[in-house]
Short mmCIF file of C-alpha atoms and ligand atoms in Angstrom, two decimals:
data_model
loop_
_atom_site.label_atom_id
_atom_site.label_comp_id
_atom_site.label_asym_id
_atom_site.label_seq_id
_atom_site.Cartn_x
_atom_site.Cartn_y
_atom_site.Cartn_z
CA MET A 1 -0.08 0.01 -0.01
CA SER A 2 1.72 3.21 -1.05
CA LEU A 3 0.99 6.53 0.68
CA LYS A 4 0.87 9.79 -1.50
CA ARG A 5 2.00 12.96 -0.11
CA THR A 6 1.44 16.66 -1.26
CA ILE A 7 4.09 17.86 -3.20
CA PRO A 8 6.02 20.82 -1.33
CA PRO A 9 6.90 24.10 -3.08
CA ALA A 10 9.40 23.69 -5.65
CA GLY A 11 12.91 24.27 -4.76
CA ALA A 12 12.34 23.22 -1.10
CA LEU A 13 14.75 20.76 0.30
CA VAL A 14 12.45 17.70 1.26
CA LEU A 15 13.82 15.13 3.42
CA ALA A 16 10.84 12.97 3.05
CA ALA A 17 11.85 9.87 4.94
CA ALA A 18 9.23 7.30 4.35
CA LEU A 19 8.78 6.65 8.13
CA LEU A 20 5.02 6.40 8.20
CA SER A 21 5.24 2.43 8.49
CA PRO A 22 8.25 0.75 9.54
CA PRO A 23 10.59 -0.48 6.50
CA VAL A 24 10.42 -4.23 6.08
CA SER A 25 13.32 -6.27 6.48
CA THR A 26 13.03 -9.69 5.01
CA ALA A 27 16.05 -11.96 5.72
CA ALA A 28 16.13 -14.66 3.23
CA PRO A 29 18.30 -17.69 4.51
CA VAL A 30 17.61 -19.47 1.19
CA HIS A 31 20.60 -21.47 0.07
CA SER A 32 21.24 -21.33 -3.75
CA LEU A 33 20.97 -25.06 -4.96
CA ALA A 34 21.20 -24.21 -8.56
CA ALA A 35 23.82 -26.67 -9.93
CA PRO A 36 24.27 -26.44 -13.74
CA ASP A 37 22.60 -28.96 -15.89
CA ILE A 38 24.81 -31.63 -16.64
CA SER A 39 24.71 -32.16 -20.72
CA LEU A 40 23.59 -35.79 -21.32
CA ALA A 41 25.07 -35.34 -24.90
CA ASN A 42 28.40 -34.76 -23.42
CA VAL A 43 28.27 -37.79 -20.85
CA GLN A 44 27.15 -40.08 -23.79
CA ALA A 45 30.09 -38.68 -25.95
CA HIS A 46 32.27 -40.05 -23.22
CA LEU A 47 30.61 -43.30 -23.14
CA ASN A 48 31.44 -43.56 -26.80
CA ASP A 49 34.84 -42.78 -26.40
CA LEU A 50 35.17 -45.48 -23.70
CA GLN A 51 33.54 -47.80 -26.01
CA SER A 52 35.95 -47.00 -28.80
CA ILE A 53 38.77 -47.68 -26.55
CA ALA A 54 37.44 -51.03 -25.56
CA THR A 55 36.97 -52.02 -29.14
CA ALA A 56 40.47 -51.00 -30.18
CA ASN A 57 41.81 -52.89 -27.26
CA GLY A 58 40.55 -56.51 -27.51
CA GLY A 59 36.87 -55.63 -26.37
CA ASN A 60 37.64 -54.52 -22.59
CA ARG A 61 39.08 -51.95 -20.33
CA ALA A 62 40.19 -54.32 -17.79
CA HIS A 63 42.80 -54.24 -15.11
CA GLY A 64 46.08 -55.11 -16.55
CA ARG A 65 44.69 -55.02 -20.39
CA PRO A 66 45.80 -52.06 -22.70
CA GLY A 67 42.08 -50.79 -22.54
CA TYR A 68 42.48 -49.61 -19.13
CA LEU A 69 45.52 -47.38 -19.26
CA ALA A 70 44.12 -46.29 -22.49
CA SER A 71 40.91 -45.14 -20.58
CA VAL A 72 43.00 -43.43 -17.97
CA ASN A 73 44.93 -41.36 -20.42
CA HIS A 74 41.72 -40.50 -22.35
CA LEU A 75 40.30 -39.08 -19.10
CA LYS A 76 43.61 -37.61 -17.92
CA ALA A 77 43.94 -35.55 -20.96
CA LYS A 78 40.41 -33.90 -20.69
CA LEU A 79 41.00 -32.99 -17.10
CA ASP A 80 44.48 -31.78 -17.65
CA ALA A 81 43.02 -29.50 -20.57
CA ALA A 82 40.48 -28.11 -18.31
CA GLY A 83 42.86 -27.04 -15.42
CA TYR A 84 43.01 -29.87 -13.24
CA GLN A 85 46.02 -31.11 -11.38
CA THR A 86 46.06 -34.90 -12.21
CA SER A 87 48.16 -37.60 -10.68
CA VAL A 88 48.33 -41.24 -11.65
CA GLN A 89 48.70 -43.47 -8.87
CA GLN A 90 50.25 -46.97 -9.76
CA PHE A 91 49.78 -50.12 -7.85
CA THR A 92 50.31 -53.90 -8.37
CA SER A 93 47.68 -56.47 -8.39
CA SER A 94 47.44 -59.96 -9.50
CA GLY A 95 50.90 -59.42 -11.12
CA ALA A 96 49.84 -56.50 -13.30
CA THR A 97 50.23 -52.79 -12.66
CA GLY A 98 47.06 -50.73 -11.92
CA TYR A 99 46.25 -47.28 -11.95
CA ASN A 100 44.13 -44.73 -10.23
CA LEU A 101 43.61 -41.37 -11.77
CA ILE A 102 43.43 -38.32 -9.33
CA ALA A 103 42.33 -34.81 -10.21
CA ASP A 104 42.28 -32.10 -7.99
CA TRP A 105 40.35 -28.82 -8.89
CA PRO A 106 42.62 -26.03 -7.57
CA GLY A 107 41.22 -23.97 -4.71
CA GLY A 108 39.04 -24.49 -1.85
CA ASP A 109 40.07 -24.99 1.81
CA PRO A 110 42.94 -27.62 1.55
CA ASN A 111 41.78 -28.70 4.91
CA SER A 112 38.23 -29.59 3.76
CA VAL A 113 38.13 -31.92 1.04
CA LEU A 114 35.05 -33.32 -0.75
CA MET A 115 35.75 -36.30 -2.99
CA LEU A 116 33.56 -38.03 -5.67
CA GLY A 117 34.74 -41.21 -7.59
CA GLY A 118 34.05 -44.45 -9.42
CA HIS A 119 35.73 -47.25 -10.77
CA LEU A 120 37.08 -46.90 -14.28
CA ASP A 121 38.03 -50.54 -14.93
CA SER A 122 35.65 -53.27 -16.75
CA VAL A 123 35.60 -56.73 -16.33
CA THR A 124 37.51 -58.70 -19.06
CA ALA A 125 34.31 -59.87 -20.63
CA GLY A 126 33.25 -56.69 -22.11
CA PRO A 127 33.81 -52.97 -22.54
CA GLY A 128 31.87 -52.15 -19.02
CA ILE A 129 30.04 -49.43 -20.49
CA ASN A 130 27.33 -49.31 -17.84
CA ASP A 131 29.55 -50.88 -15.18
CA ASN A 132 31.44 -48.54 -14.75
CA GLY A 133 31.75 -46.32 -17.83
CA SER A 134 28.38 -44.67 -16.79
CA GLY A 135 29.83 -43.54 -13.55
CA SER A 136 33.04 -42.44 -14.85
CA ALA A 137 31.73 -40.85 -17.67
CA GLY A 138 29.06 -38.80 -15.38
CA LEU A 139 31.80 -37.74 -13.01
CA LEU A 140 34.16 -36.84 -16.14
CA GLU A 141 31.27 -34.54 -17.32
CA VAL A 142 30.63 -32.82 -13.82
CA ALA A 143 34.40 -32.45 -13.37
CA LEU A 144 34.50 -30.50 -16.67
CA THR A 145 31.52 -28.26 -15.91
CA VAL A 146 33.17 -27.37 -12.68
CA ALA A 147 35.90 -26.10 -14.80
CA ARG A 148 33.90 -24.44 -17.31
CA GLU A 149 31.90 -22.73 -14.61
CA ARG A 150 35.26 -21.71 -12.89
CA LEU A 151 33.67 -22.80 -9.58
CA ALA A 152 35.23 -21.56 -6.57
CA PRO A 153 33.64 -23.72 -3.71
CA GLN A 154 34.31 -23.46 -0.02
CA LYS A 155 35.69 -27.12 0.05
CA HIS A 156 38.53 -28.33 -2.05
CA ILE A 157 37.30 -30.71 -4.78
CA ARG A 158 39.09 -34.00 -5.72
CA PHE A 159 37.98 -36.65 -8.20
CA GLY A 160 39.12 -40.17 -8.37
CA TRP A 161 38.81 -42.84 -11.06
CA TRP A 162 39.89 -46.20 -9.59
CA GLY A 163 41.56 -49.17 -11.10
CA ALA A 164 41.10 -52.78 -10.26
CA GLU A 165 37.58 -52.57 -8.69
CA GLU A 166 36.51 -55.50 -10.26
CA LEU A 167 39.26 -57.55 -8.56
CA GLY A 168 37.95 -56.57 -5.19
CA LEU A 169 38.12 -52.82 -4.62
CA ILE A 170 42.10 -52.92 -5.05
CA GLY A 171 42.46 -49.34 -6.28
CA SER A 172 40.40 -47.46 -3.96
CA THR A 173 41.64 -49.34 -0.96
CA TYR A 174 45.20 -48.93 -2.17
CA TYR A 175 44.70 -45.03 -2.19
CA VAL A 176 42.98 -44.83 1.15
CA ASN A 177 45.40 -46.99 2.81
CA ASN A 178 48.11 -44.98 1.46
CA LEU A 179 47.10 -41.62 2.33
CA PRO A 180 49.03 -40.10 5.44
CA THR A 181 46.53 -40.12 8.35
CA THR A 182 46.43 -36.11 8.35
CA GLU A 183 45.59 -36.31 4.52
CA ARG A 184 42.81 -38.93 5.46
CA SER A 185 41.31 -36.73 8.03
CA LYS A 186 40.97 -33.67 5.37
CA ILE A 187 38.43 -35.76 3.39
CA LYS A 188 34.97 -34.65 4.77
CA GLY A 189 33.02 -36.94 2.49
CA TYR A 190 33.28 -39.58 -0.47
CA LEU A 191 30.62 -39.89 -2.82
CA ASN A 192 30.66 -43.04 -5.29
CA PHE A 193 29.00 -43.49 -8.44
CA ASP A 194 29.32 -47.07 -9.76
CA MET A 195 26.44 -48.09 -12.46
CA ILE A 196 24.23 -45.11 -13.11
CA GLY A 197 22.86 -45.92 -16.58
CA SER A 198 21.12 -49.27 -16.06
CA PRO A 199 19.21 -50.22 -19.00
CA ASN A 200 16.05 -51.31 -16.88
CA PRO A 201 17.01 -49.01 -14.07
CA GLY A 202 15.96 -48.39 -10.55
CA TYR A 203 16.94 -45.13 -8.41
CA PHE A 204 18.89 -46.23 -5.34
CA VAL A 205 20.62 -44.03 -3.04
CA TYR A 206 23.16 -45.56 -0.64
CA SER A 207 21.77 -45.83 2.74
CA ALA A 208 23.74 -43.92 5.40
CA SER A 209 22.80 -46.73 8.00
CA GLY A 210 25.97 -48.41 9.40
CA GLN A 211 28.06 -45.72 7.55
CA PRO A 212 30.12 -43.28 9.51
CA SER A 213 28.31 -40.16 10.96
CA GLY A 214 27.90 -37.54 8.45
CA SER A 215 26.66 -39.95 5.70
CA LEU A 216 22.99 -39.20 6.39
CA GLN A 217 23.73 -35.70 5.14
CA ILE A 218 25.16 -37.20 1.73
CA GLN A 219 22.11 -39.58 1.91
CA GLN A 220 19.73 -36.62 2.04
CA VAL A 221 21.26 -34.38 -0.39
CA LEU A 222 21.45 -37.25 -3.02
CA GLN A 223 17.72 -38.15 -2.18
CA ALA A 224 16.84 -34.62 -2.87
CA ALA A 225 18.73 -34.38 -5.99
CA PHE A 226 16.25 -36.58 -7.76
CA THR A 227 12.71 -35.77 -9.26
CA VAL A 228 11.74 -39.67 -9.30
CA PRO A 229 11.13 -41.41 -6.08
CA THR A 230 14.31 -43.12 -4.84
CA GLU A 231 14.99 -46.34 -2.56
CA LEU A 232 17.86 -46.69 -0.03
CA THR A 233 20.01 -49.67 -0.60
CA SER A 234 22.77 -51.02 1.19
CA VAL A 235 25.61 -51.25 -1.08
CA GLY A 236 27.81 -52.51 1.85
CA GLY A 237 31.23 -53.53 0.71
CA ARG A 238 30.26 -53.80 -3.06
CA SER A 239 32.17 -50.76 -4.16
CA ASP A 240 34.73 -48.22 -4.00
CA HIS A 241 33.19 -46.22 -0.93
CA ALA A 242 33.97 -49.02 1.27
CA ALA A 243 37.69 -48.21 2.16
CA PHE A 244 36.67 -44.46 2.60
CA ALA A 245 33.90 -45.88 5.26
CA ARG A 246 36.30 -48.03 6.97
CA SER A 247 38.55 -44.94 7.73
CA GLY A 248 35.48 -43.17 9.11
CA ILE A 249 34.93 -40.77 6.11
CA PRO A 250 31.24 -40.12 5.56
CA VAL A 251 30.13 -41.69 2.31
CA GLY A 252 27.06 -42.11 -0.03
CA GLY A 253 26.41 -42.53 -3.66
CA THR A 254 23.87 -43.39 -6.19
CA PHE A 255 23.19 -46.76 -8.35
CA THR A 256 20.65 -47.93 -11.08
CA GLY A 257 21.18 -51.63 -10.28
CA ALA A 258 22.86 -54.68 -11.52
CA GLU A 259 21.98 -58.35 -11.58
CA VAL A 260 19.09 -58.14 -9.24
CA THR A 261 15.54 -58.15 -10.90
CA LYS A 262 13.01 -55.37 -10.82
CA THR A 263 10.17 -55.98 -8.84
CA ALA A 264 6.41 -55.08 -9.88
CA ALA A 265 6.01 -52.20 -7.44
CA GLN A 266 9.48 -50.92 -8.60
CA ALA A 267 8.40 -51.30 -12.28
CA GLN A 268 5.20 -49.40 -11.19
CA LYS A 269 6.91 -46.41 -9.82
CA TRP A 270 9.99 -46.45 -12.27
CA GLY A 271 8.82 -47.91 -15.30
CA GLY A 272 10.97 -50.66 -17.15
CA THR A 273 10.16 -54.41 -16.70
CA SER A 274 9.36 -56.47 -13.73
CA GLY A 275 10.90 -59.67 -13.38
CA VAL A 276 13.99 -58.56 -15.33
CA ALA A 277 17.30 -57.70 -13.99
CA PHE A 278 18.13 -53.93 -13.82
CA ASP A 279 21.26 -54.80 -16.02
CA ARG A 280 20.83 -58.18 -18.02
CA CYS A 281 24.10 -57.36 -19.37
CA TYR A 282 26.20 -57.24 -15.87
CA HIS A 283 29.52 -58.40 -16.19
CA ARG A 284 28.95 -59.58 -19.89
CA SER A 285 30.17 -58.59 -23.28
CA CYS A 286 26.75 -56.93 -23.91
CA ASP A 287 27.38 -54.12 -21.34
CA THR A 288 28.16 -51.92 -24.52
CA THR A 289 26.75 -48.34 -25.18
CA GLY A 290 23.49 -50.08 -26.27
CA ASN A 291 23.29 -51.11 -22.50
CA ILE A 292 22.50 -47.61 -21.19
CA ASP A 293 19.24 -46.12 -20.27
CA ALA A 294 19.75 -42.42 -21.20
CA THR A 295 17.18 -40.78 -18.52
CA ALA A 296 18.91 -42.87 -15.97
CA LEU A 297 21.94 -41.60 -17.02
CA ASP A 298 20.98 -38.01 -17.31
CA ARG A 299 19.19 -38.05 -13.88
CA ASN A 300 22.15 -39.46 -12.19
CA SER A 301 24.85 -37.15 -13.81
CA ASP A 302 22.43 -34.29 -12.64
CA ALA A 303 22.46 -35.71 -9.22
CA ILE A 304 26.27 -35.80 -8.92
CA ALA A 305 26.28 -32.09 -9.79
CA ILE A 306 23.64 -31.16 -7.31
CA ALA A 307 25.38 -33.13 -4.55
CA LEU A 308 28.77 -31.55 -5.40
CA TRP A 309 27.24 -27.91 -5.47
CA ASN A 310 25.59 -28.37 -2.34
CA LEU A 311 28.16 -30.32 -0.32
CA ALA A 312 31.16 -28.35 -1.58
CA GLY A 313 29.33 -25.05 -0.50
CA ALA A 314 29.47 -23.86 -3.99
CA GLY A 315 26.28 -21.96 -4.25
CA THR A 316 27.12 -18.81 -2.37
CA PRO A 317 24.07 -18.54 -0.09
CA PRO A 318 22.71 -15.10 -0.44
CA GLY A 319 23.27 -12.71 2.61
CA PRO A 320 19.79 -11.19 4.13
CA ARG A 321 17.85 -8.92 2.04
CA PHE A 322 16.30 -5.76 3.17
CA GLU A 323 13.99 -3.39 1.68
CA ASN A 324 11.58 -0.28 2.10
CA PRO A 325 8.64 -0.32 -0.20
CA GLU A 326 7.31 2.78 0.67
CA ASP A 327 6.78 5.78 -1.82
CA VAL A 328 8.55 8.92 -1.64
CA THR A 329 7.72 11.54 -3.97
CA ILE A 330 10.40 13.36 -5.98
CA PRO A 331 9.48 16.99 -6.24
CA ASP A 332 11.28 19.23 -8.88
CA LEU A 333 14.91 20.57 -7.59
CA SER A 334 14.55 18.70 -4.36
CA THR A 335 16.41 15.99 -2.30
CA VAL A 336 14.56 13.27 -0.81
CA GLN A 337 15.75 10.01 1.08
CA SER A 338 14.30 6.61 1.99
CA PRO A 339 16.03 4.94 5.01
CA ILE A 340 16.68 1.03 5.45
CA PRO A 341 17.69 0.12 8.87
CA VAL A 342 19.91 -2.83 8.88
CA SER A 343 20.53 -5.19 12.01
CA GLY A 344 21.76 -8.62 12.70
CA VAL A 345 24.39 -8.74 10.05
CA SER A 346 27.75 -9.31 11.27
CA GLY A 347 30.77 -7.51 10.13
CA ASN A 348 31.05 -5.23 7.07
CA ALA A 349 28.70 -5.16 4.13
CA PRO A 350 29.98 -7.32 1.09
CA ALA A 351 32.15 -6.36 -1.67
CA ALA A 352 29.10 -6.81 -3.93
CA LEU A 353 26.49 -5.03 -2.21
CA ALA A 354 23.24 -5.18 -4.63
CA VAL A 355 21.16 -2.28 -4.32
CA GLY A 356 17.65 -2.57 -5.97
CA VAL A 357 16.34 0.76 -7.08
CA ASP A 358 12.69 1.40 -8.49
CA ILE A 359 11.96 4.93 -9.40
CA THR A 360 9.37 6.36 -11.46
CA HIS A 361 10.25 9.72 -13.13
CA THR A 362 9.35 11.56 -16.15
CA TYR A 363 13.08 12.56 -17.18
CA ARG A 364 15.60 10.37 -15.45
CA GLY A 365 18.45 12.59 -16.54
CA ASP A 366 17.29 15.02 -13.61
CA LEU A 367 18.35 12.48 -11.04
CA VAL A 368 21.45 12.18 -8.96
CA ILE A 369 21.16 8.91 -6.75
CA ASP A 370 23.51 8.08 -3.95
CA LEU A 371 23.63 5.19 -1.36
CA VAL A 372 24.59 6.41 1.93
CA ALA A 373 26.15 3.97 4.62
CA PRO A 374 25.34 4.19 8.18
CA ASP A 375 28.40 6.50 8.83
CA GLY A 376 27.65 8.85 6.23
CA THR A 377 29.91 7.72 3.35
CA ALA A 378 28.14 8.28 0.02
CA PHE A 379 28.34 5.96 -3.08
CA ARG A 380 27.38 7.41 -6.13
CA LEU A 381 24.72 5.49 -7.96
CA LYS A 382 23.96 7.60 -10.81
CA ASP A 383 24.76 11.09 -12.17
CA SER A 384 22.49 13.74 -13.85
CA ASP A 385 22.80 13.73 -17.49
CA ASN A 386 20.65 14.57 -20.67
CA ASP A 387 19.13 10.88 -20.65
CA SER A 388 15.63 11.81 -21.40
CA GLY A 389 14.02 8.24 -20.76
CA ASP A 390 11.95 8.00 -17.76
CA ASP A 391 12.14 5.90 -14.72
CA VAL A 392 15.13 4.14 -12.96
CA VAL A 393 14.51 0.44 -12.41
CA THR A 394 17.67 -1.29 -11.86
CA THR A 395 20.17 -2.98 -9.56
CA TYR A 396 23.39 -1.41 -8.69
CA THR A 397 26.46 -3.25 -7.30
CA VAL A 398 28.44 -1.37 -4.72
CA ASP A 399 31.75 -2.38 -3.08
CA ALA A 400 30.63 -1.65 0.47
CA SER A 401 33.24 -3.76 2.01
CA GLY A 402 34.46 -0.79 3.91
CA GLU A 403 31.52 -0.29 5.55
CA VAL A 404 29.92 -1.90 8.74
CA ALA A 405 26.57 -3.58 7.84
CA ASN A 406 24.50 -2.76 10.63
CA GLY A 407 22.88 0.73 11.03
CA THR A 408 20.69 3.04 8.84
CA TRP A 409 21.52 3.04 4.96
CA VAL A 410 19.76 5.74 3.12
CA LEU A 411 18.85 6.06 -0.64
CA ARG A 412 19.31 9.77 -1.38
CA VAL A 413 17.78 11.08 -4.78
CA ARG A 414 18.33 14.84 -5.86
CA ASP A 415 16.49 16.32 -8.79
CA VAL A 416 18.61 18.79 -10.39
CA ALA A 417 16.27 20.40 -13.02
CA SER A 418 12.75 21.86 -13.37
CA ALA A 419 9.68 20.41 -15.32
CA ASP A 420 9.95 16.50 -14.43
CA VAL A 421 9.17 14.87 -11.23
CA GLY A 422 8.61 11.42 -10.16
CA ARG A 423 8.74 9.23 -6.82
CA ILE A 424 10.69 6.39 -5.20
CA ASN A 425 8.49 3.07 -5.38
CA GLY A 426 10.99 1.31 -3.25
CA TRP A 427 14.58 -0.01 -2.83
CA SER A 428 16.27 -2.86 -1.47
CA LEU A 429 19.73 -4.12 -0.12
CA GLN A 430 20.87 -7.51 -0.66
CA PHE A 431 23.91 -8.45 1.57
N1 LIG B 1 30.41 -52.73 -7.79
C1 LIG B 1 29.75 -53.32 -8.83
C2 LIG B 1 30.75 -53.93 -9.95
O1 LIG B 1 31.51 -53.30 -10.07
O2 LIG B 1 30.52 -55.22 -10.04
C3 LIG B 1 28.35 -53.57 -8.83
C4 LIG B 1 27.62 -52.94 -7.61
C5 LIG B 1 27.63 -51.42 -7.57
C6 LIG B 1 26.97 -53.69 -6.92
C7 LIG B 1 26.82 -50.73 -6.60
C8 LIG B 1 26.40 -52.83 -5.86
C9 LIG B 1 26.25 -51.47 -5.86
ZN1 LIG B 2 31.18 -51.45 -10.86
CA1 LIG B 3 12.81 17.64 -12.19
#
């Protein structure tokens, strides 16, 4: 509800503070969950690459076979080009050299690491496109998206692609067991993605039950990342999160099902075929690019990004927002102000204080607009000029990092020329 006032005589200095009703301040502790969409086409392209690597190397990407190291080198090149710090960790298993690929995204708190991973090796029977080209490709595309977005999260982000999972979680166990205790304690969470594109998919999230404390948050973030209903599953020791869990690191992950058959109830809620395995080609030669459900792959790839963006503190949660919605008339050749009292914000204002201004005017070139900090420091938002357009409806960004946040901020509007008038409809401060 706006209150109109009589316009005082022209030339009068008007300090028409809109104090008839107290300014409304609305704190908005809403966190930005906005993770970017992960391109399904790009994930599928990574799967095609892995299929080609298998085809060119005897039909598989298994530990100790050339298709495995070719897979590592392929991913490493993409990650290096995107700005990751990569390393290849070697180990020996069953008389053959195995490799873990580790990729660190520069930045973030080195003492607080969020790690995401999955195994890159296949069984010898086939190319391992769902198991686990799918998790590997989803993770790769999320990593490349982090780079494209120049993400600067609170936590340090690290990805791992494990070798020799199919021989008994060899690579991931080697990695965890060879981390110095202090490095292990820096890892605040590990998310595992092993089989995320099953052709007759289920939507499973690793249950936090029986896992280290802190796992429940990961479980809940992953559950919330899906628009389809999910079921909790106890993956137990069947994938690479197990070594992390044994070290007390919170773990979680997603899974679209392997050799187990889909029930009628599951087919009801997820579609697909009941009485048939989630993945009929599990550990078989037919685990090719034809063995992927694109929707499941898409949803799970997006879920990886949503979990990362949330758990890494990536979306900068906006600070509180304050506004004064009261109308203040702007007579000719006058100065008017509208206050916003700010309280409950600790420390200084941000370097990008967003000042939303909504002014109706018949000739905005008349207006000089300042934001005045509680201590009287004025920030010029707009000067007068010959701009004959009307109204000023915009958001200015002010570096107010030198100003204490709490106190009364003022929008000061000066009309410097005759013949055109207007009013402040309202304004806001987003900390
Ligand atoms: N660990 C998987 C494999 O590589 O065979 C299968 C699996 C994944 C089973 C996740 C249960 C849960
Ligand atoms: Zn697997
Ligand atoms: Ca005027």
